[in-house]
Each structure stands twice: as structure tokens, then as C-alpha cells.
GROMACS .gro file of C-alpha atoms in nm:
model
  432
    1MET     CA    1  -0.331  -4.798   3.440
    2ARG     CA    2  -0.144  -5.123   3.464
    3ALA     CA    3  -0.244  -5.430   3.271
    4THR     CA    4  -0.478  -5.694   3.405
    5ASP     CA    5  -0.550  -6.045   3.289
    6THR     CA    6  -0.793  -5.909   3.031
    7THR     CA    7  -0.661  -5.556   2.948
    8PRO     CA    8  -0.321  -5.421   2.837
    9ASP     CA    9  -0.125  -5.133   2.987
   10VAL     CA   10  -0.297  -4.796   2.924
   11CYS     CA   11  -0.103  -4.469   2.918
   12PRO     CA   12  -0.237  -4.164   3.110
   13THR     CA   13  -0.362  -3.992   2.793
   14CYS     CA   14  -0.570  -4.288   2.684
   15TYR     CA   15  -0.687  -4.354   3.040
   16GLN     CA   16  -0.813  -3.996   3.081
   17ALA     CA   17  -0.970  -3.983   2.732
   18PRO     CA   18  -1.097  -4.328   2.645
   19VAL     CA   19  -1.343  -4.413   2.371
   20ILE     CA   20  -1.678  -4.440   2.549
   21ASP     CA   21  -2.045  -4.485   2.465
   22CYS     CA   22  -2.186  -4.143   2.552
   23SER     CA   23  -2.488  -4.161   2.783
   24ILE     CA   24  -2.627  -3.836   2.631
   25CYS     CA   25  -2.590  -3.856   2.254
   26GLY     CA   26  -2.534  -4.232   2.233
   27GLN     CA   27  -2.233  -4.199   2.003
   28GLN     CA   28  -1.904  -4.379   2.051
   29ALA     CA   29  -1.636  -4.110   2.088
   30LEU     CA   30  -1.358  -3.980   2.309
   31GLY     CA   31  -1.481  -3.866   2.648
   32ARG     CA   32  -1.486  -3.924   3.023
   33ARG     CA   33  -1.612  -4.232   3.201
   34ALA     CA   34  -1.815  -4.075   3.481
   35THR     CA   35  -1.870  -3.701   3.429
   36ASN     CA   36  -2.248  -3.731   3.370
   37HIS     CA   37  -2.350  -3.817   3.727
   38GLY     CA   38  -2.140  -4.133   3.715
   39SER     CA   39  -2.221  -4.212   3.350
   40PRO     CA   40  -1.989  -4.165   3.051
   41ARG     CA   41  -2.008  -3.842   2.852
   42CYS     CA   42  -1.825  -3.754   2.530
   43PHE     CA   43  -1.621  -3.438   2.491
   44ALA     CA   44  -1.871  -3.293   2.241
   45CYS     CA   45  -2.159  -3.314   2.489
   46GLN     CA   46  -1.939  -3.185   2.769
   47ALA     CA   47  -1.837  -2.886   2.553
   48ALA     CA   48  -2.200  -2.823   2.455
   49GLY     CA   49  -2.297  -2.804   2.822
   50LEU     CA   50  -2.015  -2.559   2.894
   51ILE     CA   51  -2.112  -2.344   2.594
   52ASP     CA   52  -2.480  -2.336   2.688
   53THR     CA   53  -2.394  -2.233   3.044
   54ALA     CA   54  -2.167  -1.953   2.922
   55LEU     CA   55  -2.415  -1.818   2.665
   56THR     CA   56  -2.725  -1.834   2.883
   57GLY     CA   57  -2.831  -1.485   2.984
   58PRO     CA   58  -2.985  -1.360   3.309
   59ASP     CA   59  -3.332  -1.455   3.178
   60GLY     CA   60  -3.227  -1.820   3.153
   61SER     CA   61  -3.218  -1.835   2.772
   62ILE     CA   62  -2.968  -1.780   2.493
   63ARG     CA   63  -3.019  -1.461   2.290
   64PRO     CA   64  -3.151  -1.540   1.938
   65GLU     CA   65  -2.860  -1.346   1.781
   66LEU     CA   66  -2.612  -1.581   1.951
   67ILE     CA   67  -2.776  -1.909   1.846
   68PRO     CA   68  -2.563  -1.933   1.524
   69VAL     CA   69  -2.252  -1.868   1.735
   70ARG     CA   70  -2.356  -2.141   1.975
   71ASP     CA   71  -2.411  -2.382   1.685
   72ALA     CA   72  -2.068  -2.299   1.539
   73LEU     CA   73  -1.899  -2.365   1.874
   74THR     CA   74  -2.073  -2.698   1.926
   75GLU     CA   75  -1.983  -2.818   1.575
   76LEU     CA   76  -1.608  -2.801   1.632
   77GLU     CA   77  -1.416  -3.106   1.517
   78ARG     CA   78  -1.201  -3.108   1.834
   79PRO     CA   79  -1.426  -3.021   2.130
   80ARG     CA   80  -1.161  -3.143   2.375
   81SER     CA   81  -0.936  -2.854   2.268
   82LEU     CA   82  -1.216  -2.606   2.345
   83LEU     CA   83  -1.268  -2.765   2.687
   84ASN     CA   84  -0.898  -2.745   2.772
   85ASN     CA   85  -0.859  -2.384   2.660
   86TRP     CA   86  -1.197  -2.229   2.734
   87HIS     CA   87  -1.090  -2.036   3.045
   88SER     CA   88  -0.770  -1.910   2.879
   89LEU     CA   89  -0.942  -1.782   2.563
   90ALA     CA   90  -0.997  -1.407   2.591
   91SER     CA   91  -1.248  -1.415   2.305
   92MET     CA   92  -1.464  -1.670   2.487
   93ARG     CA   93  -1.455  -1.467   2.810
   94LEU     CA   94  -1.564  -1.162   2.613
   95LEU     CA   95  -1.839  -1.362   2.444
   96THR     CA   96  -1.963  -1.474   2.788
   97ASP     CA   97  -1.976  -1.110   2.903
   98ILE     CA   98  -2.183  -1.021   2.595
   99ALA     CA   99  -2.421  -1.314   2.646
  100GLN     CA  100  -2.477  -1.229   3.012
  101GLY     CA  101  -2.536  -0.859   2.943
  102ARG     CA  102  -2.219  -0.715   3.094
  103ILE     CA  103  -2.111  -0.586   2.750
  104GLU     CA  104  -2.349  -0.468   2.478
  105LEU     CA  105  -2.371  -0.659   2.152
  106ARG     CA  106  -2.262  -0.360   1.941
  107HIS     CA  107  -1.958  -0.268   1.736
  108GLU     CA  108  -1.905   0.036   1.955
  109ALA     CA  109  -1.880  -0.181   2.266
  110LEU     CA  110  -1.610  -0.394   2.102
  111ASP     CA  111  -1.434  -0.077   1.982
  112ALA     CA  112  -1.397   0.022   2.348
  113GLN     CA  113  -1.199  -0.296   2.417
  114PRO     CA  114  -0.822  -0.320   2.350
  115GLN     CA  115  -0.793  -0.395   1.978
  116VAL     CA  116  -0.610  -0.726   2.006
  117PHE     CA  117  -0.649  -1.045   1.803
  118SER     CA  118  -0.906  -1.200   2.037
  119VAL     CA  119  -1.140  -0.902   1.998
  120ASN     CA  120  -1.102  -0.896   1.620
  121TYR     CA  121  -1.154  -1.273   1.606
  122LEU     CA  122  -1.474  -1.251   1.810
  123ARG     CA  123  -1.603  -0.955   1.610
  124ALA     CA  124  -1.552  -1.141   1.281
  125MET     CA  125  -1.725  -1.449   1.423
  126LEU     CA  126  -2.025  -1.241   1.536
  127VAL     CA  127  -2.047  -1.071   1.195
  128ALA     CA  128  -2.024  -1.402   1.009
  129ALA     CA  129  -2.299  -1.544   1.233
  130GLY     CA  130  -2.525  -1.244   1.168
  131ALA     CA  131  -2.516  -1.122   1.528
  132LEU     CA  132  -2.345  -0.796   1.421
  133PRO     CA  133  -2.389  -0.603   1.095
  134PRO     CA  134  -2.092  -0.620   0.856
  135ARG     CA  135  -1.868  -0.317   0.821
  136ASP     CA  136  -1.531  -0.220   0.675
  137GLU     CA  137  -1.296  -0.284   0.967
  138ASN     CA  138  -0.996  -0.113   0.806
  139ALA     CA  139  -1.206   0.199   0.752
  140ALA     CA  140  -1.341   0.187   1.108
  141ARG     CA  141  -0.991   0.160   1.256
  142LEU     CA  142  -0.862   0.438   1.033
  143TYR     CA  143  -1.143   0.676   1.129
  144ARG     CA  144  -1.092   0.600   1.499
  145TYR     CA  145  -0.722   0.667   1.456
  146ALA     CA  146  -0.788   0.997   1.277
  147ALA     CA  147  -1.039   1.107   1.541
  148THR     CA  148  -0.777   1.083   1.817
  149ALA     CA  149  -0.473   1.190   1.612
  150ALA     CA  150  -0.454   1.540   1.764
  151ASP     CA  151  -0.558   1.461   2.121
  152GLU     CA  152  -0.205   1.510   2.256
  153VAL     CA  153  -0.145   1.843   2.074
  154THR     CA  154  -0.179   2.127   2.324
  155ASP     CA  155  -0.179   2.426   2.086
  156PRO     CA  156  -0.541   2.488   1.974
  157GLU     CA  157  -0.451   2.603   1.621
  158LEU     CA  158  -0.212   2.314   1.557
  159ARG     CA  159  -0.466   2.069   1.697
  160SER     CA  160  -0.736   2.208   1.468
  161VAL     CA  161  -0.511   2.195   1.161
  162LEU     CA  162  -0.397   1.839   1.231
  163THR     CA  163  -0.757   1.725   1.290
  164ARG     CA  164  -0.873   1.876   0.961
  165TYR     CA  165  -0.584   1.718   0.772
  166ALA     CA  166  -0.646   1.373   0.922
  167ARG     CA  167  -1.022   1.370   0.879
  168TRP     CA  168  -1.084   1.557   0.556
  169HIS     CA  169  -0.765   1.523   0.355
  170VAL     CA  170  -0.637   1.177   0.450
  171CYS     CA  171  -0.960   0.994   0.536
  172GLY     CA  172  -1.180   1.199   0.306
  173ARG     CA  173  -0.971   1.121  -0.003
  174VAL     CA  174  -0.884   0.758   0.066
  175LYS     CA  175  -0.955   0.521  -0.221
  176THR     CA  176  -1.138   0.192  -0.185
  177ASP     CA  177  -1.069  -0.133  -0.368
  178ARG     CA  178  -1.301  -0.309  -0.611
  179HIS     CA  179  -1.503  -0.446  -0.317
  180GLN     CA  180  -1.564  -0.087  -0.197
  181ARG     CA  181  -1.343  -0.142   0.106
  182ILE     CA  182  -1.023   0.018   0.223
  183ALA     CA  183  -0.734  -0.222   0.169
  184PRO     CA  184  -0.506  -0.291   0.470
  185ASN     CA  185  -0.200  -0.144   0.298
  186VAL     CA  186  -0.393   0.172   0.207
  187ALA     CA  187  -0.512   0.213   0.566
  188ALA     CA  188  -0.155   0.164   0.690
  189ARG     CA  189  -0.027   0.429   0.449
  190CYS     CA  190  -0.296   0.672   0.568
  191ARG     CA  191  -0.197   0.617   0.930
  192ALA     CA  192   0.165   0.676   0.832
  193ASP     CA  193   0.067   1.007   0.670
  194ILE     CA  194  -0.113   1.113   0.988
  195ASP     CA  195   0.189   1.011   1.198
  196THR     CA  196   0.419   1.214   0.971
  197ALA     CA  197   0.195   1.520   1.008
  198HIS     CA  198   0.191   1.470   1.386
  199ALA     CA  199   0.570   1.449   1.385
  200PHE     CA  200   0.598   1.784   1.202
  201VAL     CA  201   0.356   1.947   1.448
  202ASP     CA  202   0.567   1.815   1.737
  203HIS     CA  203   0.880   1.946   1.563
  204LEU     CA  204   0.725   2.293   1.532
  205THR     CA  205   0.624   2.294   1.898
  206ALA     CA  206   0.969   2.180   2.012
  207SER     CA  207   1.133   2.450   1.798
  208GLY     CA  208   0.915   2.725   1.942
  209HIS     CA  209   0.749   2.814   1.611
  210ASP     CA  210   0.398   2.803   1.470
  211LEU     CA  211   0.257   2.765   1.120
  212ASP     CA  212   0.289   3.138   1.042
  213ASP     CA  213   0.645   3.209   1.156
  214CYS     CA  214   0.813   2.876   1.069
  215PRO     CA  215   1.148   2.963   0.904
  216GLN     CA  216   1.308   2.772   0.619
  217ALA     CA  217   1.578   2.640   0.851
  218CYS     CA  218   1.316   2.476   1.074
  219LEU     CA  219   1.150   2.303   0.778
  220ASP     CA  220   1.485   2.193   0.634
  221ALA     CA  221   1.595   2.051   0.969
  222TRP     CA  222   1.280   1.841   0.987
  223ILE     CA  223   1.308   1.713   0.628
  224THR     CA  224   1.679   1.629   0.642
  225THR     CA  225   1.640   1.431   0.963
  226ASP     CA  226   1.482   1.154   0.759
  227ARG     CA  227   1.496   1.177   0.381
  228SER     CA  228   1.216   0.923   0.347
  229ARG     CA  229   0.957   1.160   0.496
  230ARG     CA  230   0.647   1.214   0.286
  231LEU     CA  231   0.578   1.582   0.212
  232GLY     CA  232   0.201   1.553   0.161
  233PHE     CA  233   0.125   1.740   0.484
  234ILE     CA  234   0.369   2.020   0.396
  235ARG     CA  235   0.215   2.063   0.050
  236TRP     CA  236  -0.132   2.064   0.204
  237LEU     CA  237  -0.023   2.336   0.448
  238LYS     CA  238   0.126   2.544   0.165
  239ARG     CA  239  -0.196   2.522  -0.035
  240GLY     CA  240  -0.385   2.643   0.273
  241GLY     CA  241  -0.168   2.953   0.305
  242TYR     CA  242   0.051   2.830   0.592
  243LEU     CA  243   0.433   2.823   0.606
  244ALA     CA  244   0.455   3.149   0.410
  245LEU     CA  245   0.825   3.192   0.496
  246THR     CA  246   0.929   2.857   0.351
  247ARG     CA  247   0.958   2.689   0.014
  248LEU     CA  248   0.944   2.324  -0.073
  249PRO     CA  249   1.263   2.143  -0.177
  250GLU     CA  250   1.315   2.054  -0.540
  251PRO     CA  251   1.150   1.721  -0.624
  252VAL     CA  252   1.384   1.424  -0.630
  253PRO     CA  253   1.397   1.258  -0.975
  254ARG     CA  254   1.212   0.928  -0.981
  255LYS     CA  255   1.435   0.625  -0.985
  256ASP     CA  256   1.379   0.330  -1.211
  257PRO     CA  257   1.192   0.048  -1.036
  258ASP     CA  258   1.403  -0.212  -0.865
  259HIS     CA  259   1.428  -0.519  -1.089
  260GLU     CA  260   1.747  -0.688  -0.976
  261VAL     CA  261   1.596  -1.037  -0.994
  262ASP     CA  262   1.744  -1.241  -1.278
  263PRO     CA  263   1.461  -1.320  -1.526
  264ASP     CA  264   1.595  -1.669  -1.593
  265ASP     CA  265   1.605  -1.745  -1.220
  266GLN     CA  266   1.251  -1.615  -1.185
  267ILE     CA  267   1.122  -1.834  -1.468
  268ALA     CA  268   1.303  -2.135  -1.320
  269LEU     CA  269   1.138  -2.070  -0.980
  270ALA     CA  270   0.796  -2.034  -1.143
  271ARG     CA  271   0.848  -2.359  -1.334
  272ARG     CA  272   0.941  -2.542  -1.013
  273LEU     CA  273   0.637  -2.406  -0.828
  274LEU     CA  274   0.410  -2.500  -1.116
  275HIS     CA  275   0.524  -2.858  -1.159
  276GLU     CA  276   0.655  -2.974  -0.818
  277PRO     CA  277   0.380  -3.039  -0.558
  278ASP     CA  278   0.634  -3.051  -0.276
  279SER     CA  279   0.755  -2.696  -0.349
  280GLY     CA  280   0.481  -2.542  -0.134
  281SER     CA  281   0.114  -2.541  -0.044
  282ILE     CA  282  -0.149  -2.496  -0.314
  283GLU     CA  283  -0.216  -2.142  -0.191
  284ASP     CA  284   0.151  -2.044  -0.191
  285ARG     CA  285   0.219  -2.195  -0.532
  286ALA     CA  286  -0.081  -2.027  -0.693
  287ALA     CA  287  -0.004  -1.686  -0.542
  288ALA     CA  288   0.367  -1.711  -0.625
  289CYS     CA  289   0.302  -1.795  -0.990
  290LEU     CA  290   0.058  -1.506  -1.028
  291ILE     CA  291   0.330  -1.275  -0.893
  292LEU     CA  292   0.619  -1.423  -1.091
  293LEU     CA  293   0.435  -1.453  -1.423
  294TYR     CA  294   0.168  -1.184  -1.417
  295ALA     CA  295   0.316  -0.916  -1.186
  296GLN     CA  296   0.026  -0.920  -0.941
  297PRO     CA  297   0.053  -0.726  -0.610
  298ALA     CA  298  -0.013  -0.914  -0.287
  299ALA     CA  299  -0.291  -0.671  -0.188
  300LYS     CA  300  -0.483  -0.754  -0.504
  301LEU     CA  301  -0.428  -1.130  -0.483
  302ALA     CA  302  -0.560  -1.139  -0.127
  303THR     CA  303  -0.898  -1.000  -0.240
  304LEU     CA  304  -0.960  -1.243  -0.528
  305THR     CA  305  -1.291  -1.429  -0.501
  306ILE     CA  306  -1.440  -1.739  -0.656
  307ASN     CA  307  -1.643  -1.509  -0.882
  308ASP     CA  308  -1.317  -1.402  -1.048
  309ILE     CA  309  -1.275  -1.753  -1.191
  310GLU     CA  310  -1.457  -1.838  -1.513
  311ILE     CA  311  -1.460  -2.170  -1.699
  312ARG     CA  312  -1.520  -2.154  -2.074
  313GLY     CA  313  -1.511  -2.466  -2.286
  314GLY     CA  314  -1.264  -2.638  -2.058
  315ASP     CA  315  -1.036  -2.332  -2.030
  316THR     CA  316  -0.991  -2.141  -1.704
  317TYR     CA  317  -0.992  -1.761  -1.697
  318LEU     CA  318  -0.906  -1.536  -1.404
  319ALA     CA  319  -1.028  -1.176  -1.384
  320LEU     CA  320  -0.720  -0.973  -1.294
  321GLY     CA  321  -0.825  -0.679  -1.513
  322PRO     CA  322  -1.104  -0.575  -1.749
  323GLU     CA  323  -1.022  -0.866  -1.980
  324PRO     CA  324  -1.017  -1.216  -1.822
  325LEU     CA  325  -0.676  -1.380  -1.838
  326LEU     CA  326  -0.645  -1.733  -1.978
  327LEU     CA  327  -0.447  -1.936  -1.723
  328ILE     CA  328  -0.184  -2.178  -1.848
  329PRO     CA  329  -0.176  -2.538  -1.722
  330PRO     CA  330  -0.106  -2.639  -1.451
  331LEU     CA  331  -0.165  -2.296  -1.297
  332ASP     CA  332  -0.533  -2.331  -1.382
  333ALA     CA  333  -0.554  -2.643  -1.164
  334LEU     CA  334  -0.387  -2.464  -0.873
  335VAL     CA  335  -0.625  -2.168  -0.892
  336THR     CA  336  -0.940  -2.380  -0.926
  337ALA     CA  337  -0.831  -2.582  -0.620
  338LEU     CA  338  -0.875  -2.268  -0.409
  339PRO     CA  339  -0.997  -2.184  -0.152
  340VAL     CA  340  -0.825  -2.417   0.093
  341ALA     CA  341  -1.009  -2.443   0.425
  342LYS     CA  342  -0.790  -2.283   0.688
  343PRO     CA  343  -0.968  -2.082   0.962
  344PHE     CA  344  -0.940  -2.247   1.301
  345GLY     CA  345  -1.187  -2.278   1.586
  346PRO     CA  346  -1.543  -2.153   1.531
  347ALA     CA  347  -1.421  -1.956   1.228
  348SER     CA  348  -1.378  -2.285   1.042
  349THR     CA  349  -1.755  -2.335   1.059
  350LEU     CA  350  -1.844  -1.972   0.984
  351ALA     CA  351  -1.577  -1.919   0.717
  352SER     CA  352  -1.698  -1.774   0.390
  353PRO     CA  353  -1.603  -1.973   0.077
  354ARG     CA  354  -1.597  -1.645  -0.114
  355TRP     CA  355  -1.226  -1.565  -0.085
  356LEU     CA  356  -0.966  -1.763  -0.280
  357PHE     CA  357  -0.706  -1.690  -0.010
  358THR     CA  358  -0.888  -1.740   0.319
  359GLY     CA  359  -0.783  -1.560   0.635
  360LYS     CA  360  -0.764  -1.687   0.992
  361ILE     CA  361  -1.081  -1.519   1.111
  362ALA     CA  362  -1.435  -1.581   0.994
  363GLY     CA  363  -1.536  -1.420   0.667
  364SER     CA  364  -1.198  -1.259   0.600
  365HIS     CA  365  -0.938  -1.296   0.329
  366LEU     CA  366  -0.568  -1.344   0.389
  367HIS     CA  367  -0.390  -1.028   0.499
  368PRO     CA  368  -0.151  -0.901   0.227
  369ALA     CA  369   0.134  -0.874   0.478
  370SER     CA  370   0.090  -1.243   0.567
  371LEU     CA  371   0.092  -1.334   0.199
  372MET     CA  372   0.413  -1.136   0.146
  373ARG     CA  373   0.580  -1.314   0.438
  374ARG     CA  374   0.483  -1.650   0.289
  375MET     CA  375   0.625  -1.546  -0.048
  376HIS     CA  376   0.947  -1.440   0.122
  377ARG     CA  377   0.983  -1.790   0.267
  378LEU     CA  378   0.970  -1.920  -0.091
  379GLY     CA  379   1.254  -1.688  -0.188
  380ILE     CA  380   1.032  -1.428  -0.355
  381THR     CA  381   1.084  -1.057  -0.291
  382THR     CA  382   0.740  -0.939  -0.394
  383ARG     CA  383   0.814  -0.594  -0.534
  384ALA     CA  384   1.133  -0.690  -0.717
  385SER     CA  385   0.973  -1.003  -0.862
  386ARG     CA  386   0.670  -0.806  -0.977
  387ASN     CA  387   0.891  -0.550  -1.147
  388THR     CA  388   1.088  -0.823  -1.323
  389ALA     CA  389   0.766  -0.980  -1.448
  390MET     CA  390   0.638  -0.640  -1.561
  391LEU     CA  391   0.955  -0.573  -1.758
  392TYR     CA  392   0.924  -0.908  -1.932
  393LEU     CA  393   0.559  -0.847  -2.019
  394ALA     CA  394   0.638  -0.496  -2.144
  395SER     CA  395   0.917  -0.624  -2.366
  396THR     CA  396   0.713  -0.904  -2.523
  397THR     CA  397   0.354  -0.774  -2.532
  398PRO     CA  398   0.200  -0.444  -2.648
  399PRO     CA  399   0.098  -0.221  -2.355
  400ALA     CA  400  -0.265  -0.204  -2.467
  401VAL     CA  401  -0.282  -0.584  -2.453
  402PHE     CA  402  -0.121  -0.674  -2.120
  403ALA     CA  403  -0.258  -0.366  -1.939
  404SER     CA  404  -0.616  -0.493  -1.961
  405LEU     CA  405  -0.516  -0.852  -1.885
  406ILE     CA  406  -0.323  -0.793  -1.561
  407GLY     CA  407  -0.515  -0.488  -1.442
  408VAL     CA  408  -0.279  -0.189  -1.480
  409SER     CA  409  -0.348   0.144  -1.646
  410ILE     CA  410  -0.241   0.200  -2.006
  411GLY     CA  411  -0.017   0.484  -1.886
  412ALA     CA  412   0.167   0.256  -1.645
  413ALA     CA  413   0.200  -0.014  -1.912
  414THR     CA  414   0.343   0.239  -2.158
  415ARG     CA  415   0.599   0.362  -1.903
  416TRP     CA  416   0.709   0.004  -1.842
  417ALA     CA  417   0.741  -0.052  -2.216
  418THR     CA  418   0.962   0.256  -2.239
  419LEU     CA  419   1.173   0.132  -1.949
  420ALA     CA  420   1.206  -0.207  -2.120
  421GLY     CA  421   1.319  -0.038  -2.442
  422ALA     CA  422   1.028  -0.184  -2.640
  423SER     CA  423   0.873   0.018  -2.922
  424TRP     CA  424   0.525  -0.081  -3.032
  425ASN     CA  425   0.459   0.213  -3.265
  426THR     CA  426   0.422  -0.015  -3.567
  427TYR     CA  427   0.219  -0.285  -3.389
  428ALA     CA  428  -0.125  -0.170  -3.514
  429ALA     CA  429  -0.007  -0.144  -3.873
  430ALA     CA  430   0.159  -0.485  -3.855
  431ARG     CA  431  -0.159  -0.641  -3.718
  432ARG     CA  432  -0.361  -0.482  -3.996
   0.00000   0.00000   0.00000
């Protein structure tokens, strides 16, 4: 819009989104000049009208379960973004189908949809709003995966064996974390075990053998194709009386853990992350220091909660193991500054403040794989850096002390002390 005697030039963006006095809510905000029957209407009121239309069911009302979702959508800080992207958001289209009765408001109905980010995002939002009951999503995905693992196996016996292995051995023995949930990395490892078992079944079928007449050469050919194959399925078969004509290869001696990171370089990186605010975000700096100094795995860091922080007499403690760990300054300030608000869209309103490292979807923590990628951008190789920190702790601290502080077993701490060449046999006597 070109200038007049009383107004300056106005660019298209400002012309299409001016600051107006909304004729509905009365607030002065960005909006349109004449979208309310010729009267101005702000973007928030325009978005609220669109949301109400989408969530209104065939009976002309919004389901009570969806009222918290509606409130979360209308409280967005940038309603114009929702207006511009509403018709391209798959999660919002799916939510509209649920509101209008085309899809049931049940976990099973969402399970039938392609398991893409939009479905997971909507599910988490519905759970956080109380419209769906909470459940362990990693466990649910793993059990669905196990239930269909043998669908493509044509031989009835092989299909039955693979189904039993997936359901009762892999899923039945899976361990949960301290929140009684299956961690993402554990679920991924279980799926990998099922895939490996499926690959061996396919190898048997392609070779023209079954579980009773499989020769040693057939088993060796499968193992030597990829030396990284896990032999859990083969051992399970042997214990069940299968593969009678074969024997397992000799176990490969365990290698020492990779600890090629220079300890001095690691301490220098930790010092920089501790003292230089520009070295990374608060989340990244806190997580990196817990890895570099206290050998914490990414999967464990991702599940830390605000209840793991304890303040005593001005000191900050973090529960990484049975004994709370006293955090050094300024790491204590970094940890107590968590969580940092991060979820976008409606999840920002429904986000739980429980997790120290918040995820992108409502009520979730940061995925360990995402945390590892962020550490890699800081120059940290998670496993190698953890091993370096563990060696330093084992060489300077008795195993019984640091095991309870950082949350490892006394057996693991003792093995690390042996690897570090530290002998603590006289420690108790010296303390006495």
C-alpha cells in the first residue's frame, strides 16, 4: 500500500496483518481488517473459530474429552501459524476425524494409522490432555512388532518357533527402567534381536533345511556372513533341543572398552562447557558435563526428572545412583536451570515440567538418540567419552564409592578399577 498524506508506505506483510482492535475480544493484536462480517478480527479469535468448527461433532457440541485439547490449541502464542498450516497438518486432520466420529478416540484406532510423527504427536497431546489413558509407547510398539514378526514365514513350524521367541523370550524378558517403562534403546535392541532371528529363519528356508536337519555348514555360513550377528536366537534354539547337528562357535574374548579420548582433552572440553555460556545451550552443557565427568549414558540422562534434584543447605545433589551426587559449581546452576521449555505447538501448553530434558511432544522426555546427536555436534563421542570418564573415576576413587554415586553395579566398578590398574585392597584399612 503506497503512502498517503497521512500514512507511510506499508509492505504486503504489514498490510495483510496489521495491528487491529478486535471486534470480538476487544484486544489490540495482529489480525485482519474485515474478516468478521466487515469488522476487524484478530488471529487468535480467527483460529478459535476454526478450531471450534473442526472439533464440533455431529451433535453440534465438542466432546468433553477434547475440551482440554481445544483449550491448548486456542492458547498458542502464534495463532497465525496455526491458521496458515492447519490444512497441511496431518495431526490436525486426524484430530478432526476423531472429533467428528470418523475415527474412534482409542489407542487401538491410532495404532491402525501409519506410525508417523504426526500420529505420535497427536497421541501424546491426547494423553497429556487426559483424553486417552497413558501407556508405555515403546512397549506397545515392541509388542505390535513381535505380534507380526512371523507373518511372512510360510513354514508352520518355523513360524511357531519365531513367534514364541519374539513374544516370550524377547518381549517376556525385557527389562524396564526406573520409571517402569521400556527405554527406547532397549526396545530397539529387542527389535534387532527379532530381526536377527527372522534372518536366520529366512536363511534356513533359502538353504532348504529346517531346525532338525540344519548342518554345521549352514549355521557357519550364516554366522560368517556378518560377524556382528547376535547369537541369542541360536542359543535359545539349542536350549530348546533344536539344531542338534550343530555346535556353537567358541566365544570371542571380550575386548577392552574403547577409551581413545585423551583425558586432558576431555577435561578441557568439560571446563569450557562449564564456564563458557556461548559453548552451547543449557541443556547441552548440562548433559555433556554429566557424560564427561560422571560417565552417564544418554538413555539415563534423558529420563532424569525434577524429583532427582535435591537442595540441602545450599548444596545441589543429583540422584544418579543410590547415593545422591553432590554437583560441583557451576554444574549445579546448569542442572537447576532445567527443564528448558521446548515443545512446539499445542505440546508447549500440555508439556509436563517433570522431565529435565524435555522432548518435542507433550509429556515426553528427549529421545536418547537425539541427545547423542546433540553431543556429537559438541565433539563428544558418547561411548568413548563415558569410558574415559569411567577409567578416571576408577583410578581415583574406590569402586564401592563411585559405584553408588553414578549408578553402576559394584561388579562393573571393580572391573573398571582392574582395567585402570588401580588396587584398592588396602583402602578400608587406610580409612580405619
